[in-house]
Amino acid sequence: RTTPSVVAYQEDGEILVETGDHNDPRPFIVETSDGSMRALGTRFLVRREDDGTLLSVLQSAVAAHAQRDDREQILREGQQMLMTRDGLGPMLALKPGADAWTQGMLVVDNARLADLVAELGRYRPGYLGVAPDIAELRITGSFPLADTDLALQALLPTLPVQIQQRTRWWVTVSEKTVD
């Protein structure tokens, strides 16, 4: 058995993995509580979600293995899937801009406003929420992650929303009121 060159254990968040030497016989493995992912000379994203681990292959291929399942599945460039402890979900097409966060941007295409706000909330301290009555509004665009206040301001010209800032650390996106 070959000794892994690296075993990375991820508990939370998202990582970009880019392996170098394709001739190295030692595997590069990322492990989460849901299972393991073995690089096959590649570039990929691993993101912990509430309901599992999302694996997104940007280049080459990755072998995925759920913790409680004996099967291994190979994902190729442009594919992604959600892995849970009990198994591997369906193979899906990689979403455009999946790795834009590595360049400081968040790219969404017809995303729920609630999902956009939740993602922006990962990049700022405090509470960032959205009122339930507008959570299902849809948005497409690119938003800067280094300045989430600017990203929120970009919503104002296109959606019927307002930004309510109770304090610097408590911000809510709500329905625009008519004065």
mmCIF file of C-alpha atoms in Angstrom:
data_model
loop_
_atom_site.group_PDB
_atom_site.id
_atom_site.type_symbol
_atom_site.label_atom_id
_atom_site.label_comp_id
_atom_site.label_asym_id
_atom_site.label_seq_id
_atom_site.Cartn_x
_atom_site.Cartn_y
_atom_site.Cartn_z
ATOM 1 C CA ARG A 1 0.000 0.000 0.000
ATOM 2 C CA THR A 2 1.262 3.471 -0.932
ATOM 3 C CA THR A 3 1.612 6.054 1.826
ATOM 4 C CA PRO A 4 -0.391 9.199 1.045
ATOM 5 C CA SER A 5 1.652 12.311 0.294
ATOM 6 C CA VAL A 6 -0.926 14.389 2.149
ATOM 7 C CA VAL A 7 -4.103 13.650 4.003
ATOM 8 C CA ALA A 8 -6.071 16.805 4.720
ATOM 9 C CA TYR A 9 -9.034 16.652 7.083
ATOM 10 C CA GLN A 10 -11.696 19.302 6.563
ATOM 11 C CA GLU A 11 -14.304 20.051 9.212
ATOM 12 C CA ASP A 12 -15.898 23.216 7.841
ATOM 13 C CA GLY A 13 -15.673 25.771 5.027
ATOM 14 C CA GLU A 14 -14.370 25.372 1.503
ATOM 15 C CA ILE A 15 -10.944 24.580 0.108
ATOM 16 C CA LEU A 16 -9.374 24.650 -3.322
ATOM 17 C CA VAL A 17 -7.010 21.736 -3.924
ATOM 18 C CA GLU A 18 -4.472 21.832 -6.711
ATOM 19 C CA THR A 19 -2.067 18.940 -6.911
ATOM 20 C CA GLY A 20 1.283 19.315 -8.600
ATOM 21 C CA ASP A 21 3.343 16.334 -9.671
ATOM 22 C CA HIS A 22 1.159 13.910 -11.632
ATOM 23 C CA ASN A 23 3.931 11.302 -11.483
ATOM 24 C CA ASP A 24 4.030 11.147 -7.673
ATOM 25 C CA PRO A 25 2.853 7.632 -6.730
ATOM 26 C CA ARG A 26 1.618 8.807 -3.316
ATOM 27 C CA PRO A 27 -2.086 9.808 -3.315
ATOM 28 C CA PHE A 28 -3.342 13.183 -2.127
ATOM 29 C CA ILE A 29 -6.487 12.632 -0.058
ATOM 30 C CA VAL A 30 -8.991 15.053 1.469
ATOM 31 C CA GLU A 31 -11.162 13.583 4.212
ATOM 32 C CA THR A 32 -14.346 14.940 5.745
ATOM 33 C CA SER A 33 -16.840 13.347 8.113
ATOM 34 C CA ASP A 34 -18.761 12.248 4.984
ATOM 35 C CA GLY A 35 -15.947 10.422 3.199
ATOM 36 C CA SER A 36 -12.747 10.890 1.231
ATOM 37 C CA MET A 37 -11.674 12.378 -2.082
ATOM 38 C CA ARG A 38 -8.489 11.233 -3.826
ATOM 39 C CA ALA A 39 -6.873 13.551 -6.358
ATOM 40 C CA LEU A 40 -6.121 12.041 -9.735
ATOM 41 C CA GLY A 41 -3.790 14.808 -10.948
ATOM 42 C CA THR A 42 -6.259 17.594 -10.570
ATOM 43 C CA ARG A 43 -7.749 20.840 -9.330
ATOM 44 C CA PHE A 44 -10.962 20.637 -7.285
ATOM 45 C CA LEU A 45 -13.120 22.248 -4.612
ATOM 46 C CA VAL A 46 -14.366 20.636 -1.408
ATOM 47 C CA ARG A 47 -17.090 22.442 0.507
ATOM 48 C CA ARG A 48 -18.808 21.374 3.723
ATOM 49 C CA GLU A 49 -22.557 21.926 3.462
ATOM 50 C CA ASP A 50 -25.256 21.391 6.107
ATOM 51 C CA ASP A 51 -26.339 18.175 4.398
ATOM 52 C CA GLY A 52 -22.965 16.781 3.257
ATOM 53 C CA THR A 53 -19.772 17.537 1.363
ATOM 54 C CA LEU A 54 -19.908 19.117 -2.088
ATOM 55 C CA LEU A 55 -17.119 17.987 -4.426
ATOM 56 C CA SER A 56 -16.583 20.076 -7.583
ATOM 57 C CA VAL A 57 -13.948 19.037 -10.135
ATOM 58 C CA LEU A 58 -12.378 21.947 -12.005
ATOM 59 C CA GLN A 59 -9.660 20.005 -13.827
ATOM 60 C CA SER A 60 -8.809 16.346 -14.480
ATOM 61 C CA ALA A 61 -10.543 13.884 -12.094
ATOM 62 C CA VAL A 62 -11.178 12.934 -8.452
ATOM 63 C CA ALA A 63 -12.116 9.578 -6.910
ATOM 64 C CA ALA A 64 -14.865 9.978 -4.283
ATOM 65 C CA HIS A 65 -15.701 7.445 -1.582
ATOM 66 C CA ALA A 66 -18.472 7.901 1.004
ATOM 67 C CA GLN A 67 -17.677 6.830 4.564
ATOM 68 C CA ARG A 68 -20.355 4.101 4.811
ATOM 69 C CA ASP A 69 -20.323 2.909 1.185
ATOM 70 C CA ASP A 70 -17.821 0.537 -0.410
ATOM 71 C CA ARG A 71 -18.204 2.011 -3.886
ATOM 72 C CA GLU A 72 -15.851 4.603 -5.333
ATOM 73 C CA GLN A 73 -16.900 6.961 -8.103
ATOM 74 C CA ILE A 74 -14.696 8.995 -10.438
ATOM 75 C CA LEU A 75 -15.771 12.581 -11.101
ATOM 76 C CA ARG A 76 -14.331 14.309 -14.143
ATOM 77 C CA GLU A 77 -13.731 17.943 -15.024
ATOM 78 C CA GLY A 78 -16.961 19.950 -15.020
ATOM 79 C CA GLN A 79 -18.806 17.599 -12.649
ATOM 80 C CA GLN A 80 -19.906 17.918 -9.037
ATOM 81 C CA MET A 81 -21.802 15.859 -6.492
ATOM 82 C CA LEU A 82 -22.937 15.952 -2.906
ATOM 83 C CA MET A 83 -21.481 13.229 -0.699
ATOM 84 C CA THR A 84 -23.075 12.126 2.566
ATOM 85 C CA ARG A 85 -21.778 9.515 5.006
ATOM 86 C CA ASP A 86 -24.175 6.993 3.509
ATOM 87 C CA GLY A 87 -23.461 7.515 -0.183
ATOM 88 C CA LEU A 88 -22.776 9.636 -3.213
ATOM 89 C CA GLY A 89 -25.477 11.836 -4.684
ATOM 90 C CA PRO A 90 -26.273 12.271 -8.364
ATOM 91 C CA MET A 91 -23.621 13.615 -10.727
ATOM 92 C CA LEU A 92 -24.390 17.239 -11.636
ATOM 93 C CA ALA A 93 -22.876 19.775 -14.009
ATOM 94 C CA LEU A 94 -20.482 22.194 -12.329
ATOM 95 C CA LYS A 95 -22.057 25.598 -11.786
ATOM 96 C CA PRO A 96 -20.449 28.518 -13.664
ATOM 97 C CA GLY A 97 -18.118 30.535 -11.452
ATOM 98 C CA ALA A 98 -17.774 27.787 -8.834
ATOM 99 C CA ASP A 99 -14.178 28.820 -8.160
ATOM 100 C CA ALA A 100 -14.712 32.606 -8.489
ATOM 101 C CA TRP A 101 -14.318 32.952 -4.712
ATOM 102 C CA THR A 102 -10.615 32.128 -5.164
ATOM 103 C CA GLN A 103 -10.412 35.432 -7.078
ATOM 104 C CA GLY A 104 -12.475 37.338 -4.499
ATOM 105 C CA MET A 105 -15.797 37.188 -6.336
ATOM 106 C CA LEU A 106 -19.116 35.441 -5.880
ATOM 107 C CA VAL A 107 -20.859 34.569 -9.150
ATOM 108 C CA VAL A 108 -24.522 33.547 -9.107
ATOM 109 C CA ASP A 109 -26.932 32.686 -11.891
ATOM 110 C CA ASN A 110 -30.652 32.823 -11.087
ATOM 111 C CA ALA A 111 -29.908 32.221 -7.407
ATOM 112 C CA ARG A 112 -32.369 32.698 -4.568
ATOM 113 C CA LEU A 113 -31.729 35.958 -2.716
ATOM 114 C CA ALA A 114 -31.626 33.984 0.536
ATOM 115 C CA ASP A 115 -28.791 31.813 -0.835
ATOM 116 C CA LEU A 116 -26.804 34.841 -2.024
ATOM 117 C CA VAL A 117 -27.190 36.582 1.334
ATOM 118 C CA ALA A 118 -26.193 33.408 3.215
ATOM 119 C CA GLU A 119 -23.054 33.092 1.099
ATOM 120 C CA LEU A 120 -22.117 36.758 1.584
ATOM 121 C CA GLY A 121 -22.669 36.246 5.309
ATOM 122 C CA ARG A 122 -19.776 33.771 5.359
ATOM 123 C CA TYR A 123 -17.448 36.655 4.444
ATOM 124 C CA ARG A 124 -18.408 39.188 7.096
ATOM 125 C CA PRO A 125 -18.646 39.265 10.883
ATOM 126 C CA GLY A 126 -21.982 39.416 12.628
ATOM 127 C CA TYR A 127 -25.466 38.664 11.374
ATOM 128 C CA LEU A 128 -26.514 39.100 7.752
ATOM 129 C CA GLY A 129 -30.080 38.023 7.070
ATOM 130 C CA VAL A 130 -32.903 38.329 4.595
ATOM 131 C CA ALA A 131 -36.601 38.886 5.309
ATOM 132 C CA PRO A 132 -38.656 35.755 4.544
ATOM 133 C CA ASP A 133 -41.079 37.631 2.255
ATOM 134 C CA ILE A 134 -38.293 38.357 -0.276
ATOM 135 C CA ALA A 135 -36.085 35.306 0.252
ATOM 136 C CA GLU A 136 -37.279 33.661 -2.982
ATOM 137 C CA LEU A 137 -36.445 36.617 -5.252
ATOM 138 C CA ARG A 138 -33.977 35.592 -7.970
ATOM 139 C CA ILE A 139 -30.662 37.284 -8.767
ATOM 140 C CA THR A 140 -27.871 36.912 -11.322
ATOM 141 C CA GLY A 141 -24.550 38.719 -11.038
ATOM 142 C CA SER A 142 -21.013 38.978 -9.725
ATOM 143 C CA PHE A 143 -20.386 40.306 -6.232
ATOM 144 C CA PRO A 144 -17.122 41.274 -4.470
ATOM 145 C CA LEU A 145 -16.375 39.220 -1.375
ATOM 146 C CA ALA A 146 -13.800 41.606 0.081
ATOM 147 C CA ASP A 147 -16.455 44.334 0.389
ATOM 148 C CA THR A 148 -19.777 42.744 1.291
ATOM 149 C CA ASP A 149 -21.349 46.170 1.924
ATOM 150 C CA LEU A 150 -20.648 47.030 -1.727
ATOM 151 C CA ALA A 151 -22.053 43.647 -2.769
ATOM 152 C CA LEU A 152 -25.273 44.385 -0.853
ATOM 153 C CA GLN A 153 -25.541 47.859 -2.388
ATOM 154 C CA ALA A 154 -25.408 46.213 -5.839
ATOM 155 C CA LEU A 155 -28.796 44.609 -5.088
ATOM 156 C CA LEU A 156 -30.605 47.946 -4.816
ATOM 157 C CA PRO A 157 -30.868 48.912 -8.514
ATOM 158 C CA THR A 158 -32.204 45.518 -9.616
ATOM 159 C CA LEU A 159 -34.380 44.208 -6.783
ATOM 160 C CA PRO A 160 -37.174 45.805 -4.723
ATOM 161 C CA VAL A 161 -35.103 45.617 -1.540
ATOM 162 C CA GLN A 162 -33.509 47.842 1.046
ATOM 163 C CA ILE A 163 -30.570 47.279 3.369
ATOM 164 C CA GLN A 164 -31.347 47.780 7.062
ATOM 165 C CA GLN A 165 -28.249 48.223 9.185
ATOM 166 C CA ARG A 166 -29.125 48.154 12.876
ATOM 167 C CA THR A 167 -25.436 48.066 13.802
ATOM 168 C CA ARG A 168 -22.280 47.299 11.837
ATOM 169 C CA TRP A 169 -22.742 43.658 12.877
ATOM 170 C CA TRP A 170 -26.525 43.313 12.335
ATOM 171 C CA VAL A 171 -27.669 43.791 8.743
ATOM 172 C CA THR A 172 -30.908 42.623 7.108
ATOM 173 C CA VAL A 173 -32.037 42.734 3.490
ATOM 174 C CA SER A 174 -35.764 43.505 3.510
ATOM 175 C CA GLU A 175 -38.535 44.537 1.139
ATOM 176 C CA LYS A 176 -38.266 48.115 -0.070
ATOM 177 C CA THR A 177 -40.829 50.376 1.577
ATOM 178 C CA VAL A 178 -42.579 53.142 -0.320
ATOM 179 C CA ASP A 179 -42.201 56.539 1.323
#
